[in-house]
Amino acid sequence: MPAMPRTPPAPGTWVVHMNHRNRSALFAFMFFTLGSHMVDLGVGWVVWGLWGFQCFLYPHLIYWRAKHASAPGKAEMQNMLFDTAAFGAWAAALGFPLWITFILLVSATVNLTVFQGLRGTVAAIGTLSVSAACAHLLFGEPIVLETALRTTVLCMVGLMLFLIVVANGAWARSLTMHDTREKVRQGERALQQANEHLTQQLQEINSLQTLLKEQANRDALTGLYNRRYLESTMDRELARCKREGKPLGLLLIDVDHFKKINDTYGHQAGDGFLRAVAAMLQTRSADLACRYGGEEFVLLFPDMPRDVTMAKAEQIRRLCEESTTIFGEFAIQSTLSIGVANYPESGKSAEALIAAADAALYAAKSQGRNRVHSLQAASAPAAAPAVAV
Ligand code: GH3
Ligand code: MG
Ligand code: MG
């Protein structure tokens, strides 16, 4: 069976418990202190009965009252006022002996001040004065200030003990408060560290996500964009060119007789050559260079008219033709065939442009390779179309 949740204690319950303990001890001690004076006064059994009730029953009765009150804290503050009123009455009933009146006034005032501040001080002095005046009028006891040495010493010891208990309570409270504050500070520091750690982790996750996204768009061998990225970007670029009324150039580039490079120098050398071609194709940042397939590449030139695209293609073709790639002990040379397509001349969609570039590339291959071709017009073939492998 699940444990029933405990209802939290009502506010102020701890004051009720603490005061019950302190009050019982205080009144027990006072029984002897004031009792010592009553012996000297020779009071009757009614007074002794009342005094016994005051010291040994009253503390438990008012404890019971406060404990069962709907607001125990508030009821306990009233209890302290009852104590004070009783003190005033006893002081008057005994004829205001100086030491006894003094310790009753001090203990009532200190008690209320500890819990209510200066408001408590005023309440203590006021309540004690009023109840003392009323009791004095009621009993009409003559004022006798002196007490016997025995009673005076008991008053001094009692006051001393009372002040020690109060001071010790204050010290314990300040210690608890200091500990609590320290714990709160430690908690705040731990929270701040956890927060910083989380922020750092979040940053790492964000940069990892960015890196992953970037890697997902890249070809592992050459570092160029991959075909997937081209397909996701091309429609957007084309739409932008259409919207802005601008042209777009597209090159489909294929390495000539690449199989022979693999066969002659090995697959790794072939990879090295593909990386060298990719480096040649890296152009302005606005252009998109991508590895379209094995030894095929696509370059996209937004805002580029047809004649400039043709010139660009020719420039790339010549650059490759004139380059030598050193791979280990091998010096590898090859050429490129390039099919050119343009928006809007060659087609209006991405598929149409790729198909047009592919057809142009096929034409370039069949016309002898190492050349740039567009379906509208082919460039002049290079002087030495043979591939040096
Ligand atoms: P053509 O002039 O007609 O284009 O002839 P080709 O030899 O270049 O074309 P083909 O399609 O016959 O051969 C392409 C070769 O490219 C075949 C394949 O083994 C090789 N290849 C494809 N991907 C890679 C790669 O990532 N690395 C290497 N080293 N070779 C590759
Ligand atoms: Mg090919
Ligand atoms: Mg090829």
Short mmCIF file of C-alpha atoms and ligand atoms in Angstrom, two decimals:
data_model
loop_
_atom_site.label_atom_id
_atom_site.label_comp_id
_atom_site.label_asym_id
_atom_site.label_seq_id
_atom_site.Cartn_x
_atom_site.Cartn_y
_atom_site.Cartn_z
CA MET A 1 0.00 0.00 0.00
CA PRO A 2 1.50 3.38 -0.91
CA ALA A 3 2.52 5.53 2.05
CA MET A 4 0.03 8.30 2.79
CA PRO A 5 1.59 11.74 2.35
CA ARG A 6 2.14 13.43 5.71
CA THR A 7 0.32 16.72 6.16
CA PRO A 8 2.85 19.45 6.96
CA PRO A 9 2.64 21.00 10.47
CA ALA A 10 0.68 24.26 10.74
CA PRO A 11 2.86 27.41 10.74
CA GLY A 12 4.13 28.29 14.21
CA THR A 13 3.81 24.75 15.63
CA TRP A 14 7.52 24.70 16.45
CA VAL A 15 7.09 27.86 18.61
CA VAL A 16 4.25 26.17 20.52
CA HIS A 17 6.43 23.13 21.29
CA MET A 18 9.52 25.13 22.17
CA ASN A 19 7.60 27.53 24.44
CA HIS A 20 5.85 24.64 26.19
CA ARG A 21 9.20 23.17 27.15
CA ASN A 22 10.68 26.53 28.21
CA ARG A 23 7.50 27.68 29.99
CA SER A 24 7.21 24.45 32.02
CA ALA A 25 10.83 24.79 33.17
CA LEU A 26 10.47 28.53 33.90
CA PHE A 27 7.30 28.15 35.99
CA ALA A 28 8.76 25.17 37.88
CA PHE A 29 11.75 27.32 38.80
CA MET A 30 9.52 30.29 39.65
CA PHE A 31 7.46 28.07 41.96
CA PHE A 32 10.42 27.96 44.30
CA THR A 33 11.55 31.57 43.76
CA LEU A 34 8.16 33.23 44.41
CA GLY A 35 7.29 30.37 46.82
CA SER A 36 10.33 31.31 48.90
CA HIS A 37 8.86 34.81 49.31
CA MET A 38 5.36 33.41 49.98
CA VAL A 39 6.77 31.32 52.82
CA ASP A 40 8.17 34.55 54.31
CA LEU A 41 4.79 36.25 53.80
CA GLY A 42 2.94 33.27 55.33
CA VAL A 43 0.24 33.10 52.64
CA GLY A 44 -2.76 30.82 53.08
CA TRP A 45 -3.57 27.53 51.33
CA VAL A 46 -5.79 29.19 48.70
CA VAL A 47 -2.84 31.23 47.45
CA TRP A 48 -0.61 28.14 47.49
CA GLY A 49 -3.28 26.26 45.56
CA LEU A 50 -3.50 29.00 42.96
CA TRP A 51 0.28 29.25 42.74
CA GLY A 52 0.58 25.48 42.29
CA PHE A 53 -2.08 25.59 39.55
CA GLN A 54 -0.22 28.49 37.88
CA CYS A 55 3.14 26.73 37.92
CA PHE A 56 2.26 23.12 37.18
CA LEU A 57 -1.08 23.02 35.35
CA TYR A 58 -1.39 26.31 33.53
CA PRO A 59 1.65 25.72 31.20
CA HIS A 60 0.10 22.46 29.93
CA LEU A 61 -3.42 23.88 29.57
CA ILE A 62 -2.33 26.75 27.36
CA TYR A 63 -0.02 24.43 25.43
CA TRP A 64 -3.01 22.20 24.71
CA ARG A 65 -5.04 25.25 23.64
CA ALA A 66 -2.39 26.50 21.20
CA LYS A 67 -1.63 23.04 19.85
CA HIS A 68 -5.26 22.51 18.84
CA ALA A 69 -5.86 26.04 17.59
CA SER A 70 -6.44 26.59 13.86
CA ALA A 71 -3.50 29.04 13.89
CA PRO A 72 -1.07 27.68 16.51
CA GLY A 73 1.47 30.48 15.99
CA LYS A 74 -1.09 33.18 16.66
CA ALA A 75 -2.51 31.30 19.68
CA GLU A 76 1.00 31.00 21.14
CA MET A 77 1.50 34.77 20.88
CA GLN A 78 -1.73 35.14 22.90
CA ASN A 79 -0.36 32.61 25.40
CA MET A 80 2.66 34.83 25.95
CA LEU A 81 0.32 37.72 26.70
CA PHE A 82 -1.54 35.47 29.22
CA ASP A 83 1.84 34.73 30.87
CA THR A 84 2.55 38.45 31.05
CA ALA A 85 -0.87 39.26 32.54
CA ALA A 86 -0.37 36.49 35.14
CA PHE A 87 3.07 37.90 36.01
CA GLY A 88 1.55 41.35 36.61
CA ALA A 89 -1.18 39.90 38.81
CA TRP A 90 1.29 37.87 40.93
CA ALA A 91 3.63 40.84 41.32
CA ALA A 92 0.68 42.95 42.59
CA ALA A 93 -0.66 40.14 44.80
CA LEU A 94 2.73 39.86 46.53
CA GLY A 95 3.01 43.66 47.05
CA PHE A 96 5.50 44.39 44.24
CA PRO A 97 8.67 42.93 45.84
CA LEU A 98 11.41 44.63 43.78
CA TRP A 99 13.48 41.63 42.66
CA ILE A 100 10.44 39.48 41.90
CA THR A 101 8.71 42.26 39.95
CA PHE A 102 11.95 42.91 38.09
CA ILE A 103 12.48 39.28 36.96
CA LEU A 104 8.81 38.94 35.95
CA LEU A 105 8.98 42.12 33.89
CA VAL A 106 12.30 41.19 32.25
CA SER A 107 11.27 37.63 31.34
CA ALA A 108 7.88 38.73 29.90
CA THR A 109 9.47 41.55 27.91
CA VAL A 110 12.36 39.47 26.56
CA ASN A 111 10.02 36.63 25.60
CA LEU A 112 7.66 38.84 23.59
CA THR A 113 10.50 40.88 22.08
CA VAL A 114 12.21 37.72 20.80
CA PHE A 115 9.11 36.76 18.82
CA GLN A 116 7.54 40.13 17.94
CA GLY A 117 10.33 42.71 18.11
CA LEU A 118 9.62 46.15 19.59
CA ARG A 119 5.89 45.59 19.17
CA GLY A 120 6.31 42.71 21.62
CA THR A 121 8.25 44.95 24.05
CA VAL A 122 5.43 47.49 24.11
CA ALA A 123 2.80 44.73 24.42
CA ALA A 124 4.67 43.11 27.34
CA ILE A 125 5.15 46.33 29.32
CA GLY A 126 1.57 47.46 28.58
CA THR A 127 -0.08 44.13 29.49
CA LEU A 128 2.00 43.69 32.64
CA SER A 129 1.30 47.26 33.81
CA VAL A 130 -2.45 47.01 33.20
CA SER A 131 -2.83 43.60 34.88
CA ALA A 132 -0.63 44.69 37.83
CA ALA A 133 -2.68 47.87 38.30
CA CYS A 134 -5.97 45.94 38.15
CA ALA A 135 -4.72 43.27 40.59
CA HIS A 136 -3.40 45.95 42.93
CA LEU A 137 -6.80 47.66 42.95
CA LEU A 138 -8.50 44.30 43.41
CA PHE A 139 -6.32 42.86 46.21
CA GLY A 140 -5.16 46.12 47.79
CA GLU A 141 -1.98 44.47 49.06
CA PRO A 142 0.46 46.92 50.69
CA ILE A 143 3.66 47.53 48.73
CA VAL A 144 6.69 45.87 50.34
CA LEU A 145 9.77 46.08 48.13
CA GLU A 146 12.27 43.97 50.08
CA THR A 147 12.77 40.24 49.76
CA ALA A 148 14.85 37.92 51.91
CA LEU A 149 18.43 37.19 50.74
CA ARG A 150 17.39 33.60 49.87
CA THR A 151 14.63 34.87 47.54
CA THR A 152 16.88 37.55 46.04
CA VAL A 153 19.57 34.96 45.20
CA LEU A 154 16.92 32.65 43.68
CA CYS A 155 15.67 35.61 41.56
CA MET A 156 19.21 36.33 40.32
CA VAL A 157 19.93 32.68 39.50
CA GLY A 158 16.54 32.29 37.81
CA LEU A 159 17.01 35.42 35.69
CA MET A 160 20.50 34.31 34.75
CA LEU A 161 19.27 30.85 33.67
CA PHE A 162 16.37 32.37 31.72
CA LEU A 163 18.69 34.74 29.83
CA ILE A 164 21.10 31.88 29.09
CA VAL A 165 18.25 29.79 27.62
CA VAL A 166 17.08 32.72 25.46
CA ALA A 167 20.62 33.55 24.29
CA ASN A 168 21.33 29.90 23.52
CA GLY A 169 18.13 29.68 21.45
CA ALA A 170 19.13 32.79 19.51
CA TRP A 171 22.60 31.37 18.89
CA ALA A 172 21.17 28.03 17.67
CA ARG A 173 18.79 29.88 15.34
CA SER A 174 21.53 32.03 13.87
CA LEU A 175 23.67 28.93 13.35
CA THR A 176 20.82 27.18 11.52
CA MET A 177 20.22 30.31 9.47
CA HIS A 178 23.90 30.50 8.54
CA ASP A 179 23.91 26.81 7.54
CA THR A 180 20.74 27.24 5.53
CA ARG A 181 22.13 30.28 3.75
CA GLU A 182 25.33 28.40 2.96
CA LYS A 183 23.31 25.47 1.60
CA VAL A 184 21.21 27.80 -0.54
CA ARG A 185 24.40 29.40 -1.86
CA GLN A 186 25.88 25.99 -2.64
CA GLY A 187 22.65 25.00 -4.37
CA GLU A 188 22.75 28.19 -6.43
CA ARG A 189 26.37 27.53 -7.41
CA ALA A 190 25.58 23.91 -8.38
CA LEU A 191 22.58 25.11 -10.38
CA GLN A 192 24.68 27.71 -12.17
CA GLN A 193 27.35 25.12 -12.99
CA ALA A 194 24.73 22.69 -14.27
CA ASN A 195 23.26 25.50 -16.34
CA GLU A 196 26.65 26.38 -17.84
CA HIS A 197 27.32 22.70 -18.53
CA LEU A 198 23.94 22.36 -20.23
CA THR A 199 24.51 25.48 -22.32
CA GLN A 200 27.90 24.14 -23.38
CA GLN A 201 26.38 20.77 -24.28
CA LEU A 202 23.65 22.52 -26.22
CA GLN A 203 26.26 24.47 -28.17
CA GLU A 204 28.17 21.25 -28.88
CA ILE A 205 24.97 19.55 -30.04
CA ASN A 206 24.16 22.54 -32.26
CA SER A 207 27.60 22.59 -33.86
CA LEU A 208 27.51 18.79 -34.27
CA GLN A 209 24.12 19.10 -35.93
CA THR A 210 25.47 21.77 -38.27
CA LEU A 211 28.49 19.58 -39.04
CA LEU A 212 26.27 16.53 -39.65
CA LYS A 213 24.00 18.54 -41.92
CA GLU A 214 27.02 19.81 -43.83
CA GLN A 215 28.50 16.30 -44.05
CA ALA A 216 25.20 14.89 -45.28
CA ASN A 217 25.36 17.37 -48.15
CA ARG A 218 28.98 16.66 -49.04
CA ASP A 219 30.73 14.03 -51.10
CA ALA A 220 33.25 12.21 -48.89
CA LEU A 221 35.95 11.81 -51.55
CA THR A 222 36.12 15.27 -53.07
CA GLY A 223 34.45 17.50 -50.47
CA LEU A 224 32.17 18.91 -53.18
CA TYR A 225 28.39 18.94 -52.69
CA ASN A 226 26.70 15.65 -53.50
CA ARG A 227 23.94 14.91 -55.99
CA ARG A 228 21.27 14.89 -53.29
CA TYR A 229 22.18 18.45 -52.33
CA LEU A 230 22.19 19.54 -55.98
CA GLU A 231 18.71 18.15 -56.47
CA SER A 232 17.40 19.89 -53.37
CA THR A 233 19.02 23.19 -54.33
CA MET A 234 18.57 23.36 -58.07
CA ASP A 235 14.80 23.90 -58.04
CA ARG A 236 15.24 26.73 -55.54
CA GLU A 237 17.99 28.40 -57.60
CA LEU A 238 15.97 28.01 -60.78
CA ALA A 239 12.86 29.48 -59.12
CA ARG A 240 14.92 32.45 -57.93
CA CYS A 241 16.34 33.05 -61.43
CA LYS A 242 12.83 32.81 -62.90
CA ARG A 243 11.48 35.23 -60.31
CA GLU A 244 14.26 37.73 -60.85
CA GLY A 245 14.31 37.23 -64.64
CA LYS A 246 17.92 36.08 -64.59
CA PRO A 247 19.67 33.34 -66.58
CA LEU A 248 21.33 30.22 -65.18
CA GLY A 249 24.16 28.12 -66.56
CA LEU A 250 24.76 24.42 -65.94
CA LEU A 251 27.81 22.28 -66.82
CA LEU A 252 27.83 18.49 -66.82
CA ILE A 253 31.48 17.46 -66.78
CA ASP A 254 32.84 13.97 -67.41
CA VAL A 255 36.45 12.84 -67.19
CA ASP A 256 37.56 11.31 -70.49
CA HIS A 257 38.71 7.70 -70.43
CA PHE A 258 38.78 7.72 -66.69
CA LYS A 259 38.60 3.94 -66.58
CA LYS A 260 42.05 3.89 -68.15
CA ILE A 261 43.45 5.98 -65.29
CA ASN A 262 42.14 3.41 -62.84
CA ASP A 263 43.46 0.57 -64.95
CA THR A 264 46.88 2.13 -65.49
CA TYR A 265 47.69 3.74 -62.14
CA GLY A 266 45.28 1.98 -59.80
CA HIS A 267 42.04 2.94 -58.11
CA GLN A 268 43.71 5.12 -55.45
CA ALA A 269 45.45 7.19 -58.10
CA GLY A 270 42.04 7.50 -59.79
CA ASP A 271 40.65 8.85 -56.52
CA GLY A 272 43.54 11.30 -56.31
CA PHE A 273 42.83 12.50 -59.82
CA LEU A 274 39.12 12.98 -58.99
CA ARG A 275 40.16 15.12 -56.00
CA ALA A 276 42.43 17.19 -58.28
CA VAL A 277 39.57 17.74 -60.74
CA ALA A 278 37.30 18.76 -57.85
CA ALA A 279 39.89 21.34 -56.78
CA MET A 280 39.88 22.77 -60.30
CA LEU A 281 36.08 23.08 -60.16
CA GLN A 282 35.91 25.00 -56.91
CA THR A 283 34.86 28.41 -58.15
CA ARG A 284 33.09 31.49 -56.78
CA SER A 285 31.18 30.87 -53.59
CA ALA A 286 27.81 31.63 -55.23
CA ASP A 287 28.36 28.78 -57.71
CA LEU A 288 27.51 25.24 -56.82
CA ALA A 289 30.06 22.52 -57.56
CA CYS A 290 28.91 18.99 -57.03
CA ARG A 291 30.02 15.45 -57.73
CA TYR A 292 27.16 14.06 -59.75
CA GLY A 293 28.34 10.46 -60.09
CA GLY A 294 31.58 8.41 -60.34
CA GLU A 295 33.70 10.73 -62.53
CA GLU A 296 30.98 13.17 -63.40
CA PHE A 297 30.53 16.62 -61.97
CA VAL A 298 27.92 19.37 -62.23
CA LEU A 299 28.57 23.09 -61.93
CA LEU A 300 25.66 25.48 -61.47
CA PHE A 301 26.08 29.17 -62.28
CA PRO A 302 23.10 31.26 -61.19
CA ASP A 303 22.82 34.65 -62.97
CA MET A 304 25.23 33.51 -65.73
CA PRO A 305 24.20 34.04 -69.38
CA ARG A 306 24.90 31.44 -72.01
CA ASP A 307 28.01 33.00 -73.64
CA VAL A 308 29.70 33.46 -70.26
CA THR A 309 28.80 29.87 -69.27
CA MET A 310 30.38 28.60 -72.49
CA ALA A 311 33.50 30.62 -71.83
CA LYS A 312 33.66 29.35 -68.30
CA ALA A 313 33.31 25.74 -69.49
CA GLU A 314 36.05 26.26 -72.01
CA GLN A 315 38.28 27.74 -69.33
CA ILE A 316 37.77 24.65 -67.16
CA ARG A 317 38.37 22.29 -70.03
CA ARG A 318 41.64 24.03 -70.87
CA LEU A 319 42.74 24.15 -67.24
CA CYS A 320 42.38 20.37 -66.96
CA GLU A 321 44.02 19.74 -70.28
CA GLU A 322 47.04 21.76 -69.21
CA SER A 323 47.29 20.31 -65.74
CA THR A 324 49.28 17.38 -64.52
CA THR A 325 48.34 15.62 -61.34
CA ILE A 326 51.21 14.10 -59.41
CA PHE A 327 50.23 10.99 -57.50
CA GLY A 328 53.20 9.26 -55.91
CA GLU A 329 55.60 8.43 -58.75
CA PHE A 330 52.90 9.01 -61.41
CA ALA A 331 52.18 12.15 -63.39
CA ILE A 332 48.58 11.84 -64.51
CA GLN A 333 46.99 13.83 -67.28
CA SER A 334 43.49 13.67 -68.65
CA THR A 335 40.87 15.79 -70.32
CA LEU A 336 37.25 16.72 -69.71
CA SER A 337 34.16 16.61 -71.89
CA ILE A 338 31.59 19.20 -70.90
CA GLY A 339 27.92 19.45 -71.78
CA VAL A 340 26.42 22.92 -71.32
CA ALA A 341 22.77 23.80 -70.71
CA ASN A 342 21.23 27.20 -69.98
CA TYR A 343 18.06 28.55 -68.55
CA PRO A 344 15.93 29.67 -70.31
CA GLU A 345 17.38 28.54 -73.71
CA SER A 346 17.82 24.79 -73.00
CA GLY A 347 14.85 24.18 -70.74
CA LYS A 348 12.68 25.60 -67.96
CA SER A 349 12.96 22.87 -65.34
CA ALA A 350 15.84 21.25 -63.49
CA GLU A 351 15.16 17.91 -65.21
CA ALA A 352 15.06 19.54 -68.61
CA LEU A 353 18.33 21.36 -68.00
CA ILE A 354 20.11 18.21 -66.76
CA ALA A 355 18.76 16.24 -69.73
CA ALA A 356 19.94 18.97 -72.12
CA ALA A 357 23.40 19.03 -70.52
CA ASP A 358 23.54 15.22 -70.68
CA ALA A 359 22.64 15.24 -74.36
CA ALA A 360 25.29 17.90 -74.98
CA LEU A 361 27.85 15.83 -73.07
CA TYR A 362 26.97 12.78 -75.14
CA ALA A 363 27.52 14.84 -78.26
CA ALA A 364 30.88 16.08 -76.93
CA LYS A 365 31.94 12.49 -76.27
CA SER A 366 30.85 11.24 -79.66
CA GLN A 367 32.58 14.12 -81.42
CA GLY A 368 35.94 13.07 -79.98
CA ARG A 369 35.97 14.14 -76.25
CA ASN A 370 38.01 16.97 -74.70
CA ARG A 371 35.49 19.54 -75.80
CA VAL A 372 32.65 21.74 -74.65
CA HIS A 373 29.28 21.21 -76.26
CA SER A 374 25.92 22.80 -76.03
CA LEU A 375 22.85 21.75 -77.97
CA GLN A 376 22.70 25.22 -79.50
CA ALA A 377 26.35 25.36 -80.57
CA ALA A 378 29.55 23.41 -79.92
CA SER A 379 32.91 24.97 -79.09
CA ALA A 380 35.86 24.36 -81.32
CA PRO A 381 37.56 21.06 -80.45
CA ALA A 382 40.80 21.28 -78.59
CA ALA A 383 44.04 20.98 -80.51
CA ALA A 384 45.09 17.67 -78.94
CA PRO A 385 42.03 15.73 -77.90
CA ALA A 386 43.87 12.49 -77.16
CA VAL A 387 44.13 11.61 -73.51
CA ALA A 388 47.54 11.07 -72.15
CA VAL A 389 47.33 8.06 -69.93
P1 GH3 B 1 34.37 8.06 -71.14
O1 GH3 B 1 35.46 8.86 -71.76
O2 GH3 B 1 33.44 7.54 -72.15
O3 GH3 B 1 33.67 8.80 -70.06
O4 GH3 B 1 35.06 6.81 -70.52
P2 GH3 B 1 35.28 6.54 -69.01
O5 GH3 B 1 36.29 5.46 -68.88
O6 GH3 B 1 35.61 7.79 -68.34
O7 GH3 B 1 33.86 6.10 -68.55
P3 GH3 B 1 33.32 4.80 -67.94
O8 GH3 B 1 31.91 5.07 -67.57
O9 GH3 B 1 33.59 3.66 -68.86
O10 GH3 B 1 34.18 4.58 -66.64
C1 GH3 B 1 34.03 5.33 -65.49
C2 GH3 B 1 34.88 4.66 -64.48
O11 GH3 B 1 34.97 5.44 -63.29
C3 GH3 B 1 34.35 3.32 -64.05
C4 GH3 B 1 34.47 3.30 -62.55
O12 GH3 B 1 35.24 2.20 -62.09
C5 GH3 B 1 35.26 4.54 -62.25
N1 GH3 B 1 34.86 5.12 -61.01
C6 GH3 B 1 33.61 5.46 -60.61
N2 GH3 B 1 33.65 6.00 -59.37
C7 GH3 B 1 34.96 5.99 -58.98
C8 GH3 B 1 35.64 6.41 -57.80
O13 GH3 B 1 35.05 6.92 -56.85
N3 GH3 B 1 36.99 6.27 -57.75
C9 GH3 B 1 37.67 5.72 -58.79
N4 GH3 B 1 39.00 5.59 -58.68
N5 GH3 B 1 37.04 5.30 -59.89
C10 GH3 B 1 35.72 5.44 -60.02
MG MG B 2 30.96 8.87 -67.02
MG MG B 3 34.26 9.33 -68.35
#
